[in-house]
Short mmCIF file of C-alpha atoms in Angstrom, two decimals:
data_model
loop_
_atom_site.label_atom_id
_atom_site.label_comp_id
_atom_site.label_asym_id
_atom_site.label_seq_id
_atom_site.Cartn_x
_atom_site.Cartn_y
_atom_site.Cartn_z
CA MET B 1 8.48 4.54 12.53
CA SER B 2 11.72 3.26 12.33
CA THR B 3 12.55 -0.74 12.10
CA ASN B 4 16.19 -0.33 12.53
CA GLY B 5 17.17 -3.73 13.96
CA VAL B 6 15.89 -7.21 14.35
CA THR B 7 11.67 -6.94 14.32
CA SER B 8 10.07 -9.87 15.89
CA THR B 9 8.27 -12.57 13.41
CA THR B 10 5.85 -13.40 16.27
CA ALA B 11 2.64 -12.10 17.24
CA ALA B 12 2.16 -11.50 21.39
CA ASP B 13 0.08 -15.08 21.75
CA GLY B 14 3.32 -16.84 19.99
CA SER B 15 1.62 -17.32 16.63
CA PRO B 16 3.14 -16.15 13.47
CA LYS B 17 2.42 -12.91 12.51
CA GLN B 18 0.73 -12.48 8.87
CA THR B 19 2.26 -11.04 5.94
CA LYS B 20 1.00 -7.76 5.05
CA ILE B 21 1.40 -5.94 1.81
CA CYS B 22 0.56 -2.45 1.17
CA VAL B 23 -0.56 -1.83 -2.29
CA TYR B 24 -0.45 1.59 -4.09
CA CYS B 25 -2.63 1.65 -6.94
CA GLY B 26 -4.83 3.59 -8.94
CA ALA B 27 -8.48 4.65 -8.01
CA SER B 28 -8.96 4.37 -12.04
CA ALA B 29 -9.23 1.56 -14.25
CA GLY B 30 -6.91 2.49 -16.69
CA ASN B 31 -7.63 2.23 -20.44
CA ASN B 32 -7.06 -1.31 -20.74
CA PRO B 33 -8.59 -4.28 -19.28
CA ILE B 34 -4.79 -5.96 -18.29
CA TYR B 35 -4.79 -3.84 -15.41
CA LEU B 36 -7.80 -4.63 -13.83
CA GLU B 37 -7.09 -8.42 -14.55
CA ALA B 38 -3.76 -8.14 -12.93
CA ALA B 39 -5.47 -6.96 -9.83
CA ARG B 40 -7.65 -9.51 -9.44
CA GLN B 41 -4.31 -11.96 -9.95
CA LEU B 42 -2.47 -10.31 -7.42
CA ALA B 43 -5.43 -10.47 -4.99
CA ARG B 44 -5.82 -14.18 -6.17
CA ALA B 45 -2.04 -14.40 -4.95
CA MET B 46 -2.25 -12.97 -1.73
CA ALA B 47 -5.08 -14.89 -1.19
CA ALA B 48 -3.24 -18.33 -1.79
CA HIS B 49 -0.27 -17.24 0.67
CA ASN B 50 -2.56 -16.18 3.14
CA ILE B 51 -1.49 -12.17 2.99
CA GLY B 52 -3.38 -9.44 3.79
CA LEU B 53 -4.06 -6.21 2.11
CA VAL B 54 -3.22 -2.63 3.34
CA TYR B 55 -4.60 -0.15 1.01
CA GLY B 56 -5.86 3.40 0.44
CA GLY B 57 -9.10 2.59 1.00
CA GLY B 58 -11.16 3.21 -2.69
CA THR B 59 -14.08 0.97 -4.06
CA VAL B 60 -13.03 2.20 -7.60
CA GLY B 61 -10.47 1.36 -9.98
CA LEU B 62 -7.88 -1.16 -9.39
CA MET B 63 -8.24 0.08 -5.70
CA GLY B 64 -11.59 -1.61 -5.16
CA GLU B 65 -10.87 -4.39 -7.87
CA ILE B 66 -8.23 -5.96 -5.47
CA ALA B 67 -9.73 -5.03 -2.21
CA LYS B 68 -13.30 -6.45 -3.00
CA THR B 69 -11.85 -9.67 -5.21
CA LEU B 70 -8.99 -10.52 -1.97
CA VAL B 71 -12.32 -10.00 0.71
CA SER B 72 -14.33 -12.45 -1.27
CA LEU B 73 -11.63 -15.22 -1.36
CA SER B 74 -10.14 -14.53 2.06
CA GLY B 75 -13.32 -12.11 3.99
CA PRO B 76 -13.27 -8.85 5.75
CA ASP B 77 -10.35 -9.37 7.91
CA SER B 78 -7.98 -9.94 4.97
CA VAL B 79 -8.32 -6.24 4.03
CA HIS B 80 -7.82 -3.15 5.42
CA GLY B 81 -8.53 0.39 3.42
CA ILE B 82 -7.12 3.58 4.82
CA ILE B 83 -8.66 6.73 3.10
CA PRO B 84 -8.51 10.48 4.09
CA GLU B 85 -12.18 11.77 5.16
CA ALA B 86 -11.97 14.62 1.76
CA LEU B 87 -11.60 11.60 -0.52
CA VAL B 88 -14.25 9.62 0.45
CA ARG B 89 -16.52 10.75 -2.10
CA TYR B 90 -14.41 10.76 -4.73
CA GLU B 91 -12.98 7.43 -4.38
CA ARG B 92 -16.16 5.44 -3.80
CA ASP B 93 -18.47 3.58 -5.87
CA PRO B 94 -21.94 4.18 -4.68
CA ASN B 95 -23.68 0.70 -5.22
CA TYR B 96 -21.09 -0.73 -2.75
CA THR B 97 -21.42 1.84 -0.21
CA SER B 98 -23.05 0.49 3.43
CA THR B 99 -25.87 2.10 4.93
CA GLN B 100 -24.00 2.17 7.96
CA VAL B 101 -21.57 5.53 8.65
CA SER B 102 -18.43 5.78 10.43
CA GLY B 103 -18.93 6.79 14.23
CA GLY B 104 -22.33 5.25 14.40
CA ASN B 105 -23.86 2.91 16.16
CA GLY B 106 -22.62 0.07 14.63
CA GLY B 107 -19.03 0.05 15.67
CA GLN B 108 -18.00 -2.27 12.30
CA LYS B 109 -16.28 0.78 10.62
CA ASP B 110 -13.09 2.69 12.43
CA SER B 111 -12.66 6.58 12.23
CA ALA B 112 -10.44 9.26 12.85
CA ALA B 113 -12.71 11.77 11.44
CA ALA B 114 -14.14 14.12 14.13
CA ASP B 115 -15.93 17.36 13.64
CA GLU B 116 -15.36 21.04 15.39
CA GLU B 117 -16.64 19.60 18.69
CA GLY B 118 -14.95 16.33 18.27
CA LYS B 119 -17.48 14.00 18.24
CA PRO B 120 -17.40 11.40 15.28
CA LYS B 121 -18.38 12.40 11.90
CA GLN B 122 -20.89 10.55 10.24
CA LEU B 123 -19.51 9.65 6.79
CA ALA B 124 -20.84 6.76 4.45
CA VAL B 125 -18.24 4.05 4.08
CA PRO B 126 -18.02 0.85 2.44
CA ASP B 127 -19.81 -2.38 2.96
CA GLU B 128 -17.34 -4.55 5.11
CA ASN B 129 -18.40 -7.69 3.52
CA VAL B 130 -17.36 -6.39 -0.06
CA PHE B 131 -14.30 -4.43 0.92
CA GLY B 132 -13.04 -5.08 3.91
CA ARG B 133 -12.28 -2.85 7.42
CA THR B 134 -12.33 1.02 6.25
CA THR B 135 -10.49 3.76 9.01
CA ILE B 136 -11.19 7.48 7.82
CA VAL B 137 -8.56 9.54 8.99
CA LYS B 138 -7.81 12.96 8.71
CA ASP B 139 -5.41 14.05 6.04
CA MET B 140 -2.89 12.42 3.80
CA HIS B 141 0.00 12.17 6.20
CA THR B 142 -1.59 10.00 8.67
CA ARG B 143 -2.78 7.20 5.56
CA LYS B 144 0.55 6.58 4.58
CA LEU B 145 2.01 6.81 8.24
CA MET B 146 -0.91 4.08 9.05
CA MET B 147 -0.26 2.01 6.13
CA ALA B 148 3.50 1.91 6.47
CA GLN B 149 2.74 1.10 10.36
CA GLU B 150 0.69 -1.78 9.47
CA VAL B 151 3.32 -3.33 6.84
CA LEU B 152 5.96 -2.60 9.51
CA ALA B 153 3.96 -4.40 12.18
CA GLY B 154 3.52 -7.74 9.69
CA GLY B 155 5.36 -11.07 9.35
CA PRO B 156 8.05 -12.18 7.01
CA GLY B 157 7.55 -10.81 3.30
CA SER B 158 5.63 -7.89 4.39
CA GLY B 159 6.62 -4.62 2.12
CA PHE B 160 5.24 -2.49 -0.69
CA ILE B 161 3.93 -3.14 -3.99
CA ALA B 162 2.97 -0.67 -6.30
CA MET B 163 0.80 -1.25 -9.26
CA SER B 164 -0.21 1.09 -12.03
CA GLY B 165 -1.87 4.88 -10.95
CA GLY B 166 -1.32 8.26 -11.13
CA TYR B 167 0.09 10.84 -9.17
CA GLY B 168 -1.09 9.64 -5.64
CA THR B 169 0.42 6.44 -6.43
CA MET B 170 3.84 7.54 -7.37
CA GLU B 171 3.83 10.17 -4.67
CA GLU B 172 3.21 7.03 -2.25
CA LEU B 173 5.59 4.81 -4.01
CA PHE B 174 8.44 7.46 -4.17
CA GLU B 175 7.99 8.63 -0.31
CA THR B 176 8.10 4.95 0.60
CA VAL B 177 11.33 4.27 -1.34
CA THR B 178 13.12 7.79 0.55
CA TRP B 179 12.06 6.30 3.54
CA ASN B 180 14.06 3.09 2.72
CA GLN B 181 16.79 5.06 1.23
CA LEU B 182 17.06 7.07 4.71
CA GLY B 183 16.64 3.41 6.94
CA ILE B 184 13.40 4.74 8.32
CA HIS B 185 12.44 1.07 7.37
CA ASP B 186 13.91 -2.11 5.75
CA LYS B 187 10.50 -3.45 3.90
CA GLY B 188 10.85 -4.28 0.08
CA ILE B 189 9.28 -2.15 -2.30
CA VAL B 190 8.39 -3.72 -5.76
CA LEU B 191 7.23 -2.51 -8.96
CA LEU B 192 4.49 -4.72 -10.74
CA ASN B 193 5.51 -3.87 -14.43
CA ILE B 194 2.38 -4.60 -16.39
CA ASN B 195 1.66 -3.62 -19.77
CA GLY B 196 5.29 -2.02 -19.45
CA PHE B 197 4.02 0.79 -17.29
CA TYR B 198 7.17 1.37 -15.43
CA ASP B 199 9.60 0.89 -17.81
CA GLY B 200 9.77 5.09 -17.89
CA ILE B 201 10.44 4.94 -14.44
CA LEU B 202 12.79 2.47 -14.29
CA GLN B 203 14.84 4.13 -17.06
CA TRP B 204 15.01 7.18 -15.09
CA ILE B 205 16.34 5.14 -12.16
CA GLN B 206 19.14 4.30 -14.59
CA ASN B 207 19.61 7.86 -16.08
CA SER B 208 19.97 9.28 -12.46
CA ILE B 209 22.71 6.46 -11.90
CA GLU B 210 24.30 7.04 -14.67
CA GLU B 211 24.03 11.37 -13.70
CA GLY B 212 25.35 10.69 -10.60
CA PHE B 213 22.14 11.65 -8.38
CA VAL B 214 21.07 7.90 -6.85
CA ASN B 215 23.72 5.81 -5.58
CA GLN B 216 24.65 2.63 -7.79
CA ALA B 217 23.23 0.15 -4.87
CA ASN B 218 20.38 2.09 -4.21
CA GLY B 219 18.85 1.68 -7.83
CA LYS B 220 17.74 -1.62 -6.63
CA ILE B 221 15.36 -0.08 -3.07
CA MET B 222 12.78 -0.57 -5.77
CA VAL B 223 12.61 -4.29 -7.12
CA GLU B 224 10.64 -5.20 -10.78
CA ALA B 225 8.15 -7.80 -11.22
CA LYS B 226 6.34 -8.77 -13.95
CA ASN B 227 3.80 -10.35 -12.24
CA PRO B 228 1.93 -10.84 -9.02
CA GLU B 229 3.70 -14.24 -8.23
CA ASP B 230 7.16 -12.95 -8.53
CA ALA B 231 6.18 -9.50 -6.69
CA ILE B 232 5.29 -11.56 -3.17
CA LYS B 233 8.28 -13.64 -3.93
CA ALA B 234 10.63 -10.53 -4.30
CA LEU B 235 9.22 -8.92 -0.93
CA ARG B 236 10.47 -12.17 0.61
CA GLU B 237 13.85 -12.34 -1.00
CA TYR B 238 14.20 -8.91 -0.55
CA LYS B 239 17.88 -7.43 0.71
CA VAL B 240 18.19 -3.52 2.22
CA SER B 241 20.71 -1.65 -0.01
CA GLU B 242 24.63 -1.26 1.55
CA ALA B 243 24.07 2.07 0.52
CA VAL B 244 21.08 3.59 2.52
CA PHE B 245 21.74 5.95 5.26
CA LYS B 246 22.35 4.28 8.64
CA LEU B 247 20.34 6.85 10.63
CA LYS B 248 18.88 6.87 13.78
CA TRP B 249 15.03 7.56 13.93
CA SER B 250 12.23 7.81 16.78
CA ASP B 251 9.27 5.60 16.54
CA GLU B 252 6.63 8.04 15.98
#
């Protein structure tokens, strides 16, 4: 998955590659409506800039809000949700679940999940016209890897934005940060700090620098933005820290 070196900005047919942003965020809406509104605002900003969304595939909470808002503005092809099989029942709004199933004859939904005989499992997936394309995978690692690979294959300004969320959002965020520090990828990572949600994380980074656990330059691997437009701009202007490891990684 390494992106060390120069990456092409054009597709195979010579057209410019679409910018892709992976958004990490909660499957909950939070207690303050400002978070759902921020998800809608980010979707509007992405639509205005013709940016594609890669996300965790849920249809509830902030995940569902940003996905359905962007689809309503830019169409189903603008969104790709990737979700592990085990989470399908927990991160789904039954009101928007398609009667079609992954692995069925419709062919509209992707699935990497299979039963013990190797046949595709019949799993209900979201309505593509509401939430975009969905891929069901076998585990969390595959989900994160596929999301990252799609971003790395995107055009200029592609990267990662973390909105408000819980443990899962933090785990995804910090693994992506670690991959950046290790030189596995060179894409930007932005904290969309709504209502001071990430103030504690930003303070922890500063404290870690002061206590000698994070290099001063690597304190800027994550960039703060207070609104969606600034977050998109921060990804376009992102500069890789001079202190990241210059290691050689395979493309696996």
